[in-house]
Short mmCIF file of N, CA and C in Angstrom, two decimals:
data_model
loop_
_atom_site.label_atom_id
_atom_site.label_comp_id
_atom_site.label_asym_id
_atom_site.label_seq_id
_atom_site.Cartn_x
_atom_site.Cartn_y
_atom_site.Cartn_z
N GLY A 1 75.04 121.91 87.74
CA GLY A 1 75.37 122.80 88.81
C GLY A 1 76.51 122.24 89.63
N SER A 2 76.95 123.02 90.57
CA SER A 2 78.05 122.56 91.41
C SER A 2 77.49 121.84 92.63
N ARG A 3 78.28 120.90 93.13
CA ARG A 3 77.91 120.17 94.33
C ARG A 3 78.95 120.44 95.38
N GLY A 4 78.51 120.62 96.58
CA GLY A 4 79.44 120.84 97.67
C GLY A 4 79.32 119.73 98.69
N ILE A 5 80.38 119.52 99.40
CA ILE A 5 80.39 118.52 100.46
C ILE A 5 80.77 119.25 101.74
N THR A 6 79.95 119.10 102.76
CA THR A 6 80.24 119.69 104.06
C THR A 6 80.46 118.56 105.04
N VAL A 7 81.57 118.62 105.74
CA VAL A 7 81.91 117.59 106.71
C VAL A 7 82.14 118.27 108.04
N ALA A 8 81.50 117.78 109.08
CA ALA A 8 81.68 118.35 110.41
C ALA A 8 83.13 118.22 110.84
N ALA A 9 83.61 119.17 111.62
CA ALA A 9 85.01 119.19 112.05
C ALA A 9 85.39 117.94 112.83
N ASN A 10 84.46 117.32 113.51
CA ASN A 10 84.77 116.14 114.30
C ASN A 10 84.36 114.84 113.62
N ALA A 11 84.04 114.90 112.32
CA ALA A 11 83.60 113.72 111.59
C ALA A 11 84.74 112.73 111.42
N ARG A 12 84.41 111.44 111.47
CA ARG A 12 85.40 110.38 111.28
C ARG A 12 84.84 109.37 110.30
N ASN A 13 85.73 108.70 109.62
CA ASN A 13 85.34 107.63 108.69
C ASN A 13 84.32 108.10 107.66
N VAL A 14 84.60 109.23 107.03
CA VAL A 14 83.71 109.76 106.00
C VAL A 14 83.89 108.93 104.74
N VAL A 15 82.78 108.46 104.17
CA VAL A 15 82.81 107.66 102.95
C VAL A 15 82.02 108.42 101.88
N LEU A 16 82.66 108.67 100.73
CA LEU A 16 81.99 109.32 99.62
C LEU A 16 81.57 108.26 98.62
N THR A 17 80.29 108.25 98.30
CA THR A 17 79.78 107.27 97.33
C THR A 17 78.98 108.01 96.27
N GLY A 18 78.88 107.40 95.10
CA GLY A 18 78.08 107.97 94.03
C GLY A 18 78.60 109.29 93.50
N ASN A 19 79.90 109.53 93.62
CA ASN A 19 80.48 110.77 93.14
C ASN A 19 81.11 110.58 91.77
N ASN A 20 81.12 111.63 90.99
CA ASN A 20 81.70 111.59 89.66
C ASN A 20 82.92 112.51 89.65
N PHE A 21 84.13 111.92 89.62
CA PHE A 21 85.35 112.70 89.66
C PHE A 21 86.01 112.81 88.27
N GLN A 22 85.23 112.65 87.22
CA GLN A 22 85.80 112.65 85.88
C GLN A 22 86.36 113.99 85.47
N ASP A 23 86.00 115.07 86.13
CA ASP A 23 86.50 116.38 85.76
C ASP A 23 87.85 116.71 86.38
N CYS A 24 88.40 115.81 87.18
CA CYS A 24 89.73 116.05 87.76
C CYS A 24 90.77 116.07 86.63
N THR A 25 91.63 117.07 86.64
CA THR A 25 92.63 117.17 85.57
C THR A 25 94.03 116.79 86.03
N THR A 26 94.30 116.78 87.32
CA THR A 26 95.62 116.41 87.82
C THR A 26 95.58 114.98 88.31
N LYS A 27 96.38 114.15 87.69
CA LYS A 27 96.42 112.74 88.06
C LYS A 27 97.69 112.46 88.84
N ILE A 28 97.62 111.55 89.77
CA ILE A 28 98.79 111.15 90.54
C ILE A 28 99.52 110.06 89.77
N SER A 29 100.78 110.30 89.51
CA SER A 29 101.60 109.34 88.76
C SER A 29 102.19 108.32 89.71
N THR A 30 102.14 107.06 89.33
CA THR A 30 102.79 106.04 90.14
C THR A 30 104.10 105.61 89.49
N SER A 31 104.28 105.89 88.21
CA SER A 31 105.51 105.50 87.53
C SER A 31 106.58 106.58 87.62
N GLY A 32 106.18 107.82 87.76
CA GLY A 32 107.13 108.91 87.90
C GLY A 32 107.43 109.63 86.61
N THR A 33 107.39 110.95 86.65
CA THR A 33 107.76 111.78 85.52
C THR A 33 109.28 111.80 85.43
N ALA A 34 109.81 111.69 84.22
CA ALA A 34 111.26 111.64 84.02
C ALA A 34 111.80 113.04 83.72
N TYR A 35 112.88 113.39 84.41
CA TYR A 35 113.57 114.66 84.20
C TYR A 35 115.04 114.39 83.93
N THR A 36 115.67 115.28 83.15
CA THR A 36 117.10 115.21 82.89
C THR A 36 117.74 116.48 83.42
N ILE A 37 118.82 116.32 84.16
CA ILE A 37 119.54 117.46 84.72
C ILE A 37 120.12 118.30 83.59
N ALA A 38 119.97 119.61 83.71
CA ALA A 38 120.57 120.56 82.78
C ALA A 38 121.34 121.58 83.60
N THR A 39 122.65 121.51 83.57
CA THR A 39 123.53 122.40 84.33
C THR A 39 123.14 122.42 85.81
N GLY A 40 122.92 121.26 86.36
CA GLY A 40 122.64 121.14 87.79
C GLY A 40 121.20 121.37 88.21
N VAL A 41 120.30 121.57 87.24
CA VAL A 41 118.93 121.96 87.55
C VAL A 41 117.91 121.07 86.84
N ILE A 42 116.79 120.80 87.52
CA ILE A 42 115.59 120.29 86.85
C ILE A 42 114.46 121.26 87.18
N THR A 43 113.48 121.36 86.30
CA THR A 43 112.34 122.25 86.52
C THR A 43 111.07 121.43 86.49
N LEU A 44 110.37 121.41 87.63
CA LEU A 44 109.13 120.64 87.72
C LEU A 44 108.03 121.28 86.89
N VAL A 45 107.18 120.43 86.36
CA VAL A 45 106.04 120.89 85.56
C VAL A 45 104.77 120.34 86.21
N GLY A 46 104.39 120.89 87.36
CA GLY A 46 103.16 120.52 88.03
C GLY A 46 103.04 119.07 88.44
N ASP A 47 104.13 118.47 88.84
CA ASP A 47 104.10 117.05 89.17
C ASP A 47 103.57 116.77 90.56
N ILE A 48 102.75 115.74 90.63
CA ILE A 48 102.29 115.20 91.89
C ILE A 48 102.68 113.73 91.85
N GLY A 49 103.40 113.29 92.84
CA GLY A 49 103.86 111.91 92.84
C GLY A 49 105.35 111.83 92.66
N PRO A 50 105.87 110.64 92.39
CA PRO A 50 107.31 110.46 92.29
C PRO A 50 107.87 111.01 90.97
N ILE A 51 109.16 111.34 90.98
CA ILE A 51 109.85 111.72 89.75
C ILE A 51 111.12 110.89 89.65
N THR A 52 111.61 110.73 88.43
CA THR A 52 112.92 110.11 88.21
C THR A 52 113.82 111.16 87.58
N VAL A 53 115.13 111.06 87.88
CA VAL A 53 116.09 112.04 87.40
C VAL A 53 117.21 111.32 86.67
N ASN A 54 117.53 111.82 85.48
CA ASN A 54 118.60 111.28 84.65
C ASN A 54 119.75 112.28 84.62
N THR A 55 120.95 111.78 84.42
CA THR A 55 122.12 112.64 84.33
C THR A 55 122.14 113.37 82.99
N GLU A 56 122.81 114.51 82.98
CA GLU A 56 122.95 115.29 81.74
C GLU A 56 123.84 114.55 80.77
N SER A 57 123.44 114.46 79.52
CA SER A 57 124.19 113.79 78.45
C SER A 57 124.55 112.34 78.78
N ALA A 58 123.69 111.69 79.56
CA ALA A 58 123.88 110.28 79.94
C ALA A 58 125.22 110.04 80.64
N ALA A 59 125.69 111.04 81.39
CA ALA A 59 126.96 110.90 82.12
C ALA A 59 126.83 109.83 83.20
N ALA A 60 127.95 109.26 83.60
CA ALA A 60 127.96 108.23 84.64
C ALA A 60 127.51 108.80 85.98
N THR A 61 127.81 110.08 86.23
CA THR A 61 127.38 110.75 87.46
C THR A 61 127.12 112.22 87.17
N ASP A 62 126.20 112.81 87.93
CA ASP A 62 125.88 114.22 87.73
C ASP A 62 125.29 114.77 89.02
N ASP A 63 125.58 116.05 89.29
CA ASP A 63 125.06 116.71 90.49
C ASP A 63 123.73 117.39 90.19
N LEU A 64 122.78 117.23 91.11
CA LEU A 64 121.53 117.98 91.07
C LEU A 64 121.57 118.98 92.21
N ASP A 65 121.70 120.27 91.84
CA ASP A 65 121.82 121.35 92.82
C ASP A 65 120.48 121.99 93.14
N THR A 66 119.62 122.12 92.11
CA THR A 66 118.40 122.91 92.24
C THR A 66 117.22 122.18 91.61
N ILE A 67 116.11 122.18 92.33
CA ILE A 67 114.83 121.72 91.77
C ILE A 67 113.95 122.96 91.68
N SER A 68 113.75 123.47 90.47
CA SER A 68 112.91 124.65 90.27
C SER A 68 111.45 124.24 90.26
N GLY A 69 110.61 125.12 90.74
CA GLY A 69 109.19 124.83 90.82
C GLY A 69 108.84 124.28 92.18
N GLY A 70 107.59 124.00 92.35
CA GLY A 70 107.10 123.49 93.62
C GLY A 70 106.10 124.45 94.23
N VAL A 71 105.21 123.91 95.04
CA VAL A 71 104.23 124.72 95.75
C VAL A 71 104.36 124.42 97.24
N GLU A 72 103.96 125.37 98.04
CA GLU A 72 104.09 125.26 99.49
C GLU A 72 103.56 123.93 100.01
N THR A 73 104.36 123.24 100.78
CA THR A 73 104.11 121.94 101.43
C THR A 73 104.03 120.76 100.45
N GLN A 74 104.43 120.97 99.20
CA GLN A 74 104.45 119.85 98.24
C GLN A 74 105.46 118.81 98.68
N ILE A 75 105.08 117.54 98.55
CA ILE A 75 105.96 116.42 98.86
C ILE A 75 106.43 115.82 97.54
N LEU A 76 107.70 115.52 97.44
CA LEU A 76 108.27 115.00 96.20
C LEU A 76 109.17 113.81 96.52
N LEU A 77 108.93 112.71 95.85
CA LEU A 77 109.77 111.52 95.98
C LEU A 77 110.66 111.45 94.75
N VAL A 78 111.97 111.42 94.96
CA VAL A 78 112.95 111.48 93.88
C VAL A 78 113.68 110.14 93.78
N ARG A 79 113.79 109.63 92.53
CA ARG A 79 114.53 108.39 92.26
C ARG A 79 115.43 108.62 91.05
N ALA A 80 116.46 107.80 90.92
CA ALA A 80 117.31 107.85 89.73
C ALA A 80 116.58 107.17 88.57
N ALA A 81 116.74 107.71 87.38
CA ALA A 81 116.09 107.12 86.21
C ALA A 81 116.77 105.82 85.79
N TYR A 82 118.09 105.74 85.99
CA TYR A 82 118.87 104.56 85.59
C TYR A 82 119.80 104.16 86.72
N TYR A 83 119.88 102.90 87.02
CA TYR A 83 120.77 102.44 88.09
C TYR A 83 122.23 102.54 87.70
N THR A 84 122.52 102.72 86.41
CA THR A 84 123.90 102.84 85.95
C THR A 84 124.39 104.29 85.92
N ARG A 85 123.53 105.24 86.27
CA ARG A 85 123.88 106.66 86.26
C ARG A 85 123.57 107.25 87.63
N ASP A 86 124.60 107.70 88.32
CA ASP A 86 124.45 108.22 89.69
C ASP A 86 124.02 109.68 89.67
N VAL A 87 122.94 109.97 90.38
CA VAL A 87 122.47 111.34 90.57
C VAL A 87 122.81 111.73 92.00
N VAL A 88 123.63 112.79 92.14
CA VAL A 88 124.04 113.26 93.46
C VAL A 88 123.25 114.52 93.80
N LEU A 89 122.34 114.41 94.77
CA LEU A 89 121.59 115.56 95.23
C LEU A 89 122.45 116.31 96.22
N LYS A 90 122.66 117.61 95.96
CA LYS A 90 123.63 118.41 96.70
C LYS A 90 122.97 119.22 97.82
N ASP A 91 123.52 119.08 99.01
CA ASP A 91 123.03 119.81 100.18
C ASP A 91 123.56 121.23 100.18
N GLY A 92 122.64 122.22 100.18
CA GLY A 92 123.03 123.61 100.35
C GLY A 92 123.70 124.27 99.17
N THR A 93 123.82 123.59 98.05
CA THR A 93 124.46 124.19 96.87
C THR A 93 123.46 125.06 96.11
N GLY A 94 122.26 124.56 95.91
CA GLY A 94 121.19 125.30 95.24
C GLY A 94 120.08 125.57 96.24
N ASN A 95 118.90 124.97 95.98
CA ASN A 95 117.76 125.23 96.86
C ASN A 95 117.31 123.99 97.65
N MET A 96 118.26 123.10 97.94
CA MET A 96 117.93 121.92 98.74
C MET A 96 118.70 121.93 100.06
N LYS A 97 117.99 121.67 101.14
CA LYS A 97 118.58 121.52 102.47
C LYS A 97 118.42 120.06 102.85
N LEU A 98 119.54 119.33 102.82
CA LEU A 98 119.53 117.90 103.06
C LEU A 98 120.41 117.57 104.27
N ALA A 99 120.34 116.34 104.70
CA ALA A 99 121.23 115.86 105.77
C ALA A 99 122.54 115.40 105.13
N GLY A 100 123.15 116.29 104.35
CA GLY A 100 124.35 115.96 103.59
C GLY A 100 123.99 115.54 102.18
N ASP A 101 124.97 115.55 101.28
CA ASP A 101 124.75 115.10 99.90
C ASP A 101 124.22 113.67 99.92
N PHE A 102 123.42 113.32 98.90
CA PHE A 102 122.89 111.96 98.82
C PHE A 102 122.96 111.49 97.38
N THR A 103 123.55 110.31 97.18
CA THR A 103 123.71 109.75 95.84
C THR A 103 122.65 108.69 95.59
N LEU A 104 121.86 108.90 94.55
CA LEU A 104 120.92 107.90 94.07
C LEU A 104 121.70 107.03 93.10
N ASN A 105 122.17 105.87 93.55
CA ASN A 105 122.97 105.00 92.71
C ASN A 105 122.32 103.63 92.51
N SER A 106 121.02 103.61 92.73
CA SER A 106 120.25 102.39 92.55
C SER A 106 118.81 102.79 92.26
N ALA A 107 118.12 101.98 91.49
CA ALA A 107 116.71 102.24 91.23
C ALA A 107 115.88 102.11 92.51
N GLU A 108 116.48 101.53 93.54
CA GLU A 108 115.78 101.33 94.81
C GLU A 108 116.01 102.46 95.81
N ASP A 109 116.91 103.39 95.50
CA ASP A 109 117.18 104.53 96.39
C ASP A 109 116.12 105.60 96.17
N THR A 110 115.72 106.26 97.27
CA THR A 110 114.77 107.37 97.16
C THR A 110 115.15 108.48 98.12
N LEU A 111 114.74 109.69 97.76
CA LEU A 111 114.86 110.84 98.64
C LEU A 111 113.51 111.54 98.62
N THR A 112 112.95 111.78 99.80
CA THR A 112 111.65 112.44 99.91
C THR A 112 111.87 113.85 100.42
N LEU A 113 111.31 114.82 99.70
CA LEU A 113 111.51 116.23 99.99
C LEU A 113 110.17 116.93 100.21
N MET A 114 110.20 118.04 100.95
CA MET A 114 109.03 118.90 101.10
C MET A 114 109.44 120.33 100.76
N TYR A 115 108.59 121.03 100.03
CA TYR A 115 108.86 122.39 99.59
C TYR A 115 108.28 123.39 100.57
N SER A 116 109.09 124.37 100.96
CA SER A 116 108.63 125.45 101.83
C SER A 116 109.37 126.73 101.47
N GLY A 117 108.61 127.77 101.19
CA GLY A 117 109.22 129.04 100.79
C GLY A 117 109.83 128.90 99.41
N THR A 118 111.14 128.84 99.35
CA THR A 118 111.84 128.63 98.08
C THR A 118 112.78 127.44 98.17
N THR A 119 112.62 126.63 99.20
CA THR A 119 113.58 125.57 99.49
C THR A 119 112.91 124.21 99.57
N TRP A 120 113.63 123.18 99.07
CA TRP A 120 113.23 121.79 99.24
C TRP A 120 113.98 121.23 100.44
N TYR A 121 113.25 120.74 101.44
CA TYR A 121 113.83 120.19 102.66
C TYR A 121 113.70 118.67 102.66
N GLU A 122 114.78 118.00 103.06
CA GLU A 122 114.75 116.54 103.15
C GLU A 122 113.81 116.11 104.27
N MET A 123 112.95 115.16 103.96
CA MET A 123 112.10 114.53 104.97
C MET A 123 112.69 113.18 105.35
N CYS A 124 113.10 112.41 104.34
CA CYS A 124 113.72 111.12 104.61
C CYS A 124 114.46 110.63 103.37
N ARG A 125 115.39 109.73 103.59
CA ARG A 125 116.13 109.10 102.50
C ARG A 125 116.12 107.61 102.71
N SER A 126 116.24 106.88 101.62
CA SER A 126 116.27 105.43 101.68
C SER A 126 117.37 104.95 100.75
N ASP A 127 118.48 104.48 101.34
CA ASP A 127 119.64 104.01 100.58
C ASP A 127 119.58 102.48 100.52
N ASN A 128 118.83 101.98 99.55
CA ASN A 128 118.53 100.54 99.49
C ASN A 128 119.41 99.72 98.58
N GLY A 129 120.14 100.38 97.70
CA GLY A 129 120.91 99.63 96.70
C GLY A 129 122.39 99.91 96.78
N ALA A 130 123.12 99.28 95.87
CA ALA A 130 124.58 99.42 95.84
C ALA A 130 125.00 100.76 95.30
#
């Protein structure tokens, strides 16, 4: 049968014990799903967690204009797949609203986005590498 959990609205420090979560089908990735840009676009396939983006045809640099897919309030952490290939996320060209274009030119660079309506909005960027 099904089991339900009821938590009071003012409850704090709720601890769940003895639960069986084996039926969960969506896993959170810590390594990141890899995507390759195709004509300025990548299409998400139900990803939760970080993603990495590669340039089209292994080019030295490539623009990412549009991230297709996403669900309301989804958070997405974007990284470059290779430090030798620059991924330039474009502000206002496709469906991303950023604080200006941002180049992922290091495996240590990240851009965090949130999806709302049909647009990915920048939450924060981290330019950690060369």
